[in-house]
Coordinates of C-alpha atoms in Angstrom, one line a residue:
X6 CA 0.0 0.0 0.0
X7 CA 3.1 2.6 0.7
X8 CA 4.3 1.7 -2.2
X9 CA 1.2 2.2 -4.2
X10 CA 0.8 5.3 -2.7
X11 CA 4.7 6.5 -3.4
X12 CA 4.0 5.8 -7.0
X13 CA 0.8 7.4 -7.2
X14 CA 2.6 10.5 -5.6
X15 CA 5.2 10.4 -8.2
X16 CA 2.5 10.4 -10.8
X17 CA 3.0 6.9 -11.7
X18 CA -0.1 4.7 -12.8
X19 CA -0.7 2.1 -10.4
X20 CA -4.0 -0.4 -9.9
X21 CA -3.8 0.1 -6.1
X22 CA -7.5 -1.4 -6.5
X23 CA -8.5 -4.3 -8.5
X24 CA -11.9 -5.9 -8.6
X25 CA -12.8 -9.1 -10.4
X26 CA -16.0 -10.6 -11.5
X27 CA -16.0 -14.3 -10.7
X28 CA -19.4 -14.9 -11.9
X29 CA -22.0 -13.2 -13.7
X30 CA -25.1 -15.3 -12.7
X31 CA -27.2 -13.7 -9.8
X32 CA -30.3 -14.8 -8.2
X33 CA -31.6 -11.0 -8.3
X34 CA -32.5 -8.6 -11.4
X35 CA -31.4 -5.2 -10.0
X36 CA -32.9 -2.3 -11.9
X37 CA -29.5 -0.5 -11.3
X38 CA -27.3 -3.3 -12.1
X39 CA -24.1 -1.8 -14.0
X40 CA -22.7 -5.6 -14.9
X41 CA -25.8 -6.4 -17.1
X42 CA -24.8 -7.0 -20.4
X43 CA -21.4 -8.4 -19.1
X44 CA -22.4 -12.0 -19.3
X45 CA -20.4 -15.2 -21.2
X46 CA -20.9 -18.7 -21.2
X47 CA -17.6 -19.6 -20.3
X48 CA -16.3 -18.3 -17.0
X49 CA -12.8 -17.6 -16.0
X50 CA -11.8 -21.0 -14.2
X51 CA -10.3 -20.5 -10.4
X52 CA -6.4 -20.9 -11.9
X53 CA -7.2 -18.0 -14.6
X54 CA -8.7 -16.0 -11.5
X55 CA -5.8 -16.5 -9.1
X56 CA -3.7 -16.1 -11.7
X57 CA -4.9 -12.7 -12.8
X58 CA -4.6 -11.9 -9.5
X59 CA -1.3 -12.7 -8.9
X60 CA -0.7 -10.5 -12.0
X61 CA -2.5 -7.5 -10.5
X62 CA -0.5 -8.0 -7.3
X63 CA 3.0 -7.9 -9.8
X64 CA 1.8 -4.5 -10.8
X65 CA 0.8 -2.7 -7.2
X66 CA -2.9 -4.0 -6.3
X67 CA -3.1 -4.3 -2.7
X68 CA -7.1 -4.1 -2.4
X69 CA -8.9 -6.6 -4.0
X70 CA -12.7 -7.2 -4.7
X71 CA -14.1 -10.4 -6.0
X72 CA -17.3 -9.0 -7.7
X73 CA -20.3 -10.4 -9.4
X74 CA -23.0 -10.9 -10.7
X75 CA -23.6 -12.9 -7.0
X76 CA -20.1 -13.9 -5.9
X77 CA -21.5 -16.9 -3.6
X78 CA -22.6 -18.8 -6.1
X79 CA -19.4 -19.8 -7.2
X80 CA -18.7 -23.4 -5.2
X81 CA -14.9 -22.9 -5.5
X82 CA -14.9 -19.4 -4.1
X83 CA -13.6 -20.9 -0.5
X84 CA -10.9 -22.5 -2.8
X85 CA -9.8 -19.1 -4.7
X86 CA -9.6 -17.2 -1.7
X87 CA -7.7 -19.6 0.1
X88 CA -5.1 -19.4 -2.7
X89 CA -4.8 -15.6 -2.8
X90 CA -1.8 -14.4 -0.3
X91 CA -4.1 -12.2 2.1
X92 CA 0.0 -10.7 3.4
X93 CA 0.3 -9.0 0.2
X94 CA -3.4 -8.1 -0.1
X95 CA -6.2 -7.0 1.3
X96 CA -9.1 -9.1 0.2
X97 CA -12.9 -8.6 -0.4
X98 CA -16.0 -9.6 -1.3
X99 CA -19.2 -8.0 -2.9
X100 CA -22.3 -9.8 -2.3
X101 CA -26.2 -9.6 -1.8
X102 CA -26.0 -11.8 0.8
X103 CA -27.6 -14.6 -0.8
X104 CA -25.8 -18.3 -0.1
X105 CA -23.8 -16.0 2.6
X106 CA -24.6 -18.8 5.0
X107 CA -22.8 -19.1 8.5
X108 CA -20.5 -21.5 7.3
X109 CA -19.8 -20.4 4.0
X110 CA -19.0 -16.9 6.0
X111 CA -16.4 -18.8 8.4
X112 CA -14.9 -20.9 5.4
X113 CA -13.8 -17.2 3.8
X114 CA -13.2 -15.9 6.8
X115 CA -10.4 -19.0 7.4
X116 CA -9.3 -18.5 3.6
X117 CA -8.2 -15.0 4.2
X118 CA -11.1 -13.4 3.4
X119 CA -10.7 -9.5 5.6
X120 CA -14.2 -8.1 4.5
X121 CA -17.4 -8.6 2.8
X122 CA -19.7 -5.4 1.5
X123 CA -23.4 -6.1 1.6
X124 CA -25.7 -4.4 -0.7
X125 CA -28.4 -2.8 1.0
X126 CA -30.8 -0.5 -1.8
X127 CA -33.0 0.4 1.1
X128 CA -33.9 -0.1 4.9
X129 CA -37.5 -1.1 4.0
X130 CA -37.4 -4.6 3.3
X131 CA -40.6 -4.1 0.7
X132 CA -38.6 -1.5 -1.4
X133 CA -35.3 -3.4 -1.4
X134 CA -36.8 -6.5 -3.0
X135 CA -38.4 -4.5 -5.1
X136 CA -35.0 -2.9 -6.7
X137 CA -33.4 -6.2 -6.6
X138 CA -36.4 -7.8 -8.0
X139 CA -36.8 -10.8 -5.9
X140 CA -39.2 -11.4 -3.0
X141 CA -36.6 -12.5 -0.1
X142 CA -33.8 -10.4 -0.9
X143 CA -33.9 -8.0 2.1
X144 CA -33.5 -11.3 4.7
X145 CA -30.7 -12.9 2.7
X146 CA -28.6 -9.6 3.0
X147 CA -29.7 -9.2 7.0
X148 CA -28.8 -12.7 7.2
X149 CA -25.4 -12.4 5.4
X150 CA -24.5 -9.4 7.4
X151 CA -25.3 -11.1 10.4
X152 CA -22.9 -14.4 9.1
X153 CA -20.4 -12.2 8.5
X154 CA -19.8 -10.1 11.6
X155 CA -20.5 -14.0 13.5
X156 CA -17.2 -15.1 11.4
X157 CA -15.1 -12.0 12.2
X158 CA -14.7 -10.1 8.9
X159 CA -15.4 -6.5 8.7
X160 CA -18.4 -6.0 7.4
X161 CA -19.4 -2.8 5.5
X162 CA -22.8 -1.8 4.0
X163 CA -22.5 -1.0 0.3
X164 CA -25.0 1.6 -0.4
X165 CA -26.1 2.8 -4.0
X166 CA -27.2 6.6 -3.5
X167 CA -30.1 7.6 -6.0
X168 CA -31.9 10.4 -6.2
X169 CA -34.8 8.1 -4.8
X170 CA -33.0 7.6 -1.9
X171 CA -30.4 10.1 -0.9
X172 CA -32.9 11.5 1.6
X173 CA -32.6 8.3 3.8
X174 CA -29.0 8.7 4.4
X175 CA -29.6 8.4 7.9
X176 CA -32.0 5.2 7.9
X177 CA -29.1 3.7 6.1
X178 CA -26.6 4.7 8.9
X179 CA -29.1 3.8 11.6
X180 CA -29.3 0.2 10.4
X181 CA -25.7 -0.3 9.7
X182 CA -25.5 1.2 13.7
X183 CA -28.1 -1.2 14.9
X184 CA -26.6 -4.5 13.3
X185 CA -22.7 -3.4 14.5
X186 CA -21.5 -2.7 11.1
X187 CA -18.2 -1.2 10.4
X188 CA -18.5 0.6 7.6
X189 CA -21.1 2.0 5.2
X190 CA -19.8 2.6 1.5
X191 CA -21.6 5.0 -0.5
X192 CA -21.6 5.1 -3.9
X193 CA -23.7 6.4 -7.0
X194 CA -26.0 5.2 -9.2
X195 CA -24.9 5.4 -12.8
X196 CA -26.1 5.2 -16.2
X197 CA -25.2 1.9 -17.0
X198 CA -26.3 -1.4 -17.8
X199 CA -29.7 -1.7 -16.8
X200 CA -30.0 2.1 -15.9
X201 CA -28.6 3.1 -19.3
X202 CA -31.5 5.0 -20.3
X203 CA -32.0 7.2 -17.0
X204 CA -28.7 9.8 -17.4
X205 CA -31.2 12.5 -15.8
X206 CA -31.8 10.4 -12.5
X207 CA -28.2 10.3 -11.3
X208 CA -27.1 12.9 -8.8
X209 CA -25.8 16.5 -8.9
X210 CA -22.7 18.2 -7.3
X211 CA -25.1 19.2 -4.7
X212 CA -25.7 15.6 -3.5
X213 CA -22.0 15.0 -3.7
X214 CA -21.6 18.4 -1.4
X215 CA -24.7 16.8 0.9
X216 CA -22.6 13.4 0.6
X217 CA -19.2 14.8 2.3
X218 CA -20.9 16.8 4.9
X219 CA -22.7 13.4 5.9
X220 CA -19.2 11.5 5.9
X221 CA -17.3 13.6 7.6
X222 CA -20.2 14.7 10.4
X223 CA -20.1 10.7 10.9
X224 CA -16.8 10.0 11.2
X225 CA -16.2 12.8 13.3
X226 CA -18.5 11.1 16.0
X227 CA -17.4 8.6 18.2
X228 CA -17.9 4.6 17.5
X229 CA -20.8 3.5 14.7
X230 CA -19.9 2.5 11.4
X231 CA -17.4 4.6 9.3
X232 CA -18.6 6.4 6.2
X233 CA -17.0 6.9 2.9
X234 CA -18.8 8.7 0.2
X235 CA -17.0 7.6 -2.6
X236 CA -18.5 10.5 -5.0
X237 CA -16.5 13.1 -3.1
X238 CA -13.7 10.0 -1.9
X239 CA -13.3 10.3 -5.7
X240 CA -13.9 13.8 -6.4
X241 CA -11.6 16.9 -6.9
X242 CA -11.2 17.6 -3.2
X243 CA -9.8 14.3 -3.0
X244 CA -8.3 11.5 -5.4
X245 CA -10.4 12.0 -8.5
X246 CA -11.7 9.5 -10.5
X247 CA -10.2 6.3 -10.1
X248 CA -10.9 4.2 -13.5
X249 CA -8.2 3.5 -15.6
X250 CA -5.4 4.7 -13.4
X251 CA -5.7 3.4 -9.7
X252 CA -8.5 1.0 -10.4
X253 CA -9.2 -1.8 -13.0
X254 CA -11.5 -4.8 -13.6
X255 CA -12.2 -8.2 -15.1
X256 CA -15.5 -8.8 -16.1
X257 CA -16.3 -12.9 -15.7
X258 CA -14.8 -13.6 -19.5
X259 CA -11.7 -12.0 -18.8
X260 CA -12.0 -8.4 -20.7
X261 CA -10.0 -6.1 -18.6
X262 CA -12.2 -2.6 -18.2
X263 CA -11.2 0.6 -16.3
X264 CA -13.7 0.0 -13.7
X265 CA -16.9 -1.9 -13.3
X266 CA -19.2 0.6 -14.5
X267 CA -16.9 1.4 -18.2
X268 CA -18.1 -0.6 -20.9
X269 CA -14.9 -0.4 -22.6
X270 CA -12.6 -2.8 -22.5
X271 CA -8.8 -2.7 -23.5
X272 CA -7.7 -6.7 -23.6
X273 CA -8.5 -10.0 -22.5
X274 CA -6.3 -11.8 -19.6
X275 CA -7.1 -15.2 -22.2
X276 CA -5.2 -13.4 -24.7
X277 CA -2.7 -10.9 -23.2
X278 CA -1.0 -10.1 -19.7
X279 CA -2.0 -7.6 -17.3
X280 CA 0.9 -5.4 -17.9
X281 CA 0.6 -4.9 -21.0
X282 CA -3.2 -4.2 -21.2
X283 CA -3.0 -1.8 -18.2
X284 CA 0.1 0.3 -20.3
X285 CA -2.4 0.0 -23.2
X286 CA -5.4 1.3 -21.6
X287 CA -2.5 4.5 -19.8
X288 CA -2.1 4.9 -23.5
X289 CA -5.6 5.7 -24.6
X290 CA -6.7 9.7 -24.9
X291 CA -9.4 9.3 -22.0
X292 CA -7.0 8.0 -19.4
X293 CA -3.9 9.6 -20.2
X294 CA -4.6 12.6 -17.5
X295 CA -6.5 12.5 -14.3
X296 CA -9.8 13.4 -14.4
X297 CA -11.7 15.3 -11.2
X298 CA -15.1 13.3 -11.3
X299 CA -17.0 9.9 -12.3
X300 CA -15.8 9.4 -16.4
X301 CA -19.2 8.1 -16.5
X302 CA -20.5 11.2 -15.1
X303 CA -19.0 13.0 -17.7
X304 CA -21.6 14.3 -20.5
X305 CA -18.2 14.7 -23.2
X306 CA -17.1 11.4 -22.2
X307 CA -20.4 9.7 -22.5
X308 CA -20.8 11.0 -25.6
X309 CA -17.8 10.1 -27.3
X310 CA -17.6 6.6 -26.0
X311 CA -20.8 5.7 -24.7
X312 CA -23.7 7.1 -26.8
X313 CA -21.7 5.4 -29.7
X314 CA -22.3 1.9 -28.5
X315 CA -25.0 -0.2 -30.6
X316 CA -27.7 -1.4 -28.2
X317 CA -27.1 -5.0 -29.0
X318 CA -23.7 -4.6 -29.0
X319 CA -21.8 -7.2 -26.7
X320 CA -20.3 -5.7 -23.7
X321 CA -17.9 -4.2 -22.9
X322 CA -16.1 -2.8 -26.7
X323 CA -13.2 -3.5 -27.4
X324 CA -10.8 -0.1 -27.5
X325 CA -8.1 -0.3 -30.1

């Protein structure tokens, strides 16, 4: 992580974080879900995983996310987190909390596994089923927070701020409280994959404003969860966006994007290394400089790359 952060300093491109989708089957249909579209029929086995891995370690990764579609459905999950050296990394795992069960929790827990983030689209167990699109939904994730703070991993709330539900920032926080979470992740809904067609119903610089006065009146308090509001974490006050210079993903066939919400991709780790599809995608026009906010916020950025993209197009393109 020092080193990372050295490197970043001296305005060298490193992927301190790298997430990777496992899987791309799910039990839910999320109206917001920014990996739809990302699907294959032939998943990366668990060597090609670890290996990737081990690849993105090579290169400066320190945090890493297995990611979805719903990470627990893959039986050898246990197994590939056993095999990734949690003293060079940090690892952790997105999920819904569906097959999160108490032993599957302790079985990552004993393979190294340091944190899982649990979606939670609202603390109304009607309306969260309702945005993941599956009756039962709300008690899986309860249940798999519950697993996962029995097992001993940190156990953070990922939150997905839209304009719908920005206003219940502090129901969020008060059920994160009540269950003993450690953290509550906040991050925003973008125009992607299943929400592709709602770029007015994202939020404004004014919600990321309302967003950093929420973290920081949190984490100024003492005990509860702690907050990060990763539209002003990665905002101009802070880092900046993260895609395609501190952060990169693998979608479940192996195309290497500059986050998990860019549907472009730059290589495949079938095909090519790491290395030389991270130097490729430094190379391109977009993520040659640092940019301030979300790319995917950007109306220039969406236009060039994104509006361009035939509708039945196979996700992600391939950049050249």
């Amino acid at each position: 992580m020092i080193s990372a952060e050295i490197a970043s300093i001296m305005k060298k491109r490193v992927p301190d974080q790298f997430s990777i989708a496992i899987t791309d089957r799910c039990p839910n249909r999320c109206i917001h879900c920014g990996a739809d579209g990302f699907v294959t029929d032939k998943e990366l086995t668990a060597d090609q995983i670890v290996n990737t891995i081990e690849q993105a370690i090579d290169l400066g990764s320190y945090l890493i996310s297995f990611d979805g579609g719903e990470t627990m459905v893959r039986n050898d999950i246990v197994e590939i987190a056993q095999r990734v050296d949690s003293q060079k990394t940090i690892n952790t795992c997105f999920t819904s909390g569906f097959g999160l069960t108490q032993k599957r929790a302790q079985d990552l827990k004993n393979a190294g596994m340091y944190a899982m983030r649990i979606s939670i689209d609202s603390p109304e167990e009607e309306e969260h089923d309702r945005i993941r699109g599956r009756k039962g939904a709300f008690r899986d994730a309860i249940e798999g927070i519950k697993n996962s703070l029995d097992a001993g991993m940190l156990t953070d709330m990922f939150v997905v701020i839209s304009p719908d539900n920005i206003d219940q920032l502090e129901d969020f926080y008060g059920m994160a409280e009540s269950m003993g979470m450690h953290e509550m992740s906040i991050y925003e809904i973008i125009a992607v994959g299943r929400w592709l067609e709602h770029e007015d119903e994202v939020i404004t610089k004014k919600d990321v404003k309302h967003l950093e006065k929420f973290q920081k009146n949190k984490n100024h308090m003492n005990g509860g969860p702690r907050v990060t509001a990763f539209p002003y974490f990665m905002g101009p006050e802070m880092f900046g966006c993260f895609a395609g210079r501190r952060w990169m993903h693998v979608t479940p066939a192996g195309e290497v994007i500059p986050c998990a919400y860019t549907p472009l991709s730059f290589g495949n780790v079938k095909e090519e290394s790491l290395a030389d599809i991270w130097k490729h995608m430094g190379k391109h026009t977009a993520y040659r400089s640092n940019a301030e906010y979300c790319m995917m916020r950007s109306p220039s950025f969406r236009e060039r790359y994104i509006h361009t993209i035939p509708k039945d197009a196979k996700l992600p393109i391939r950049i050249k």
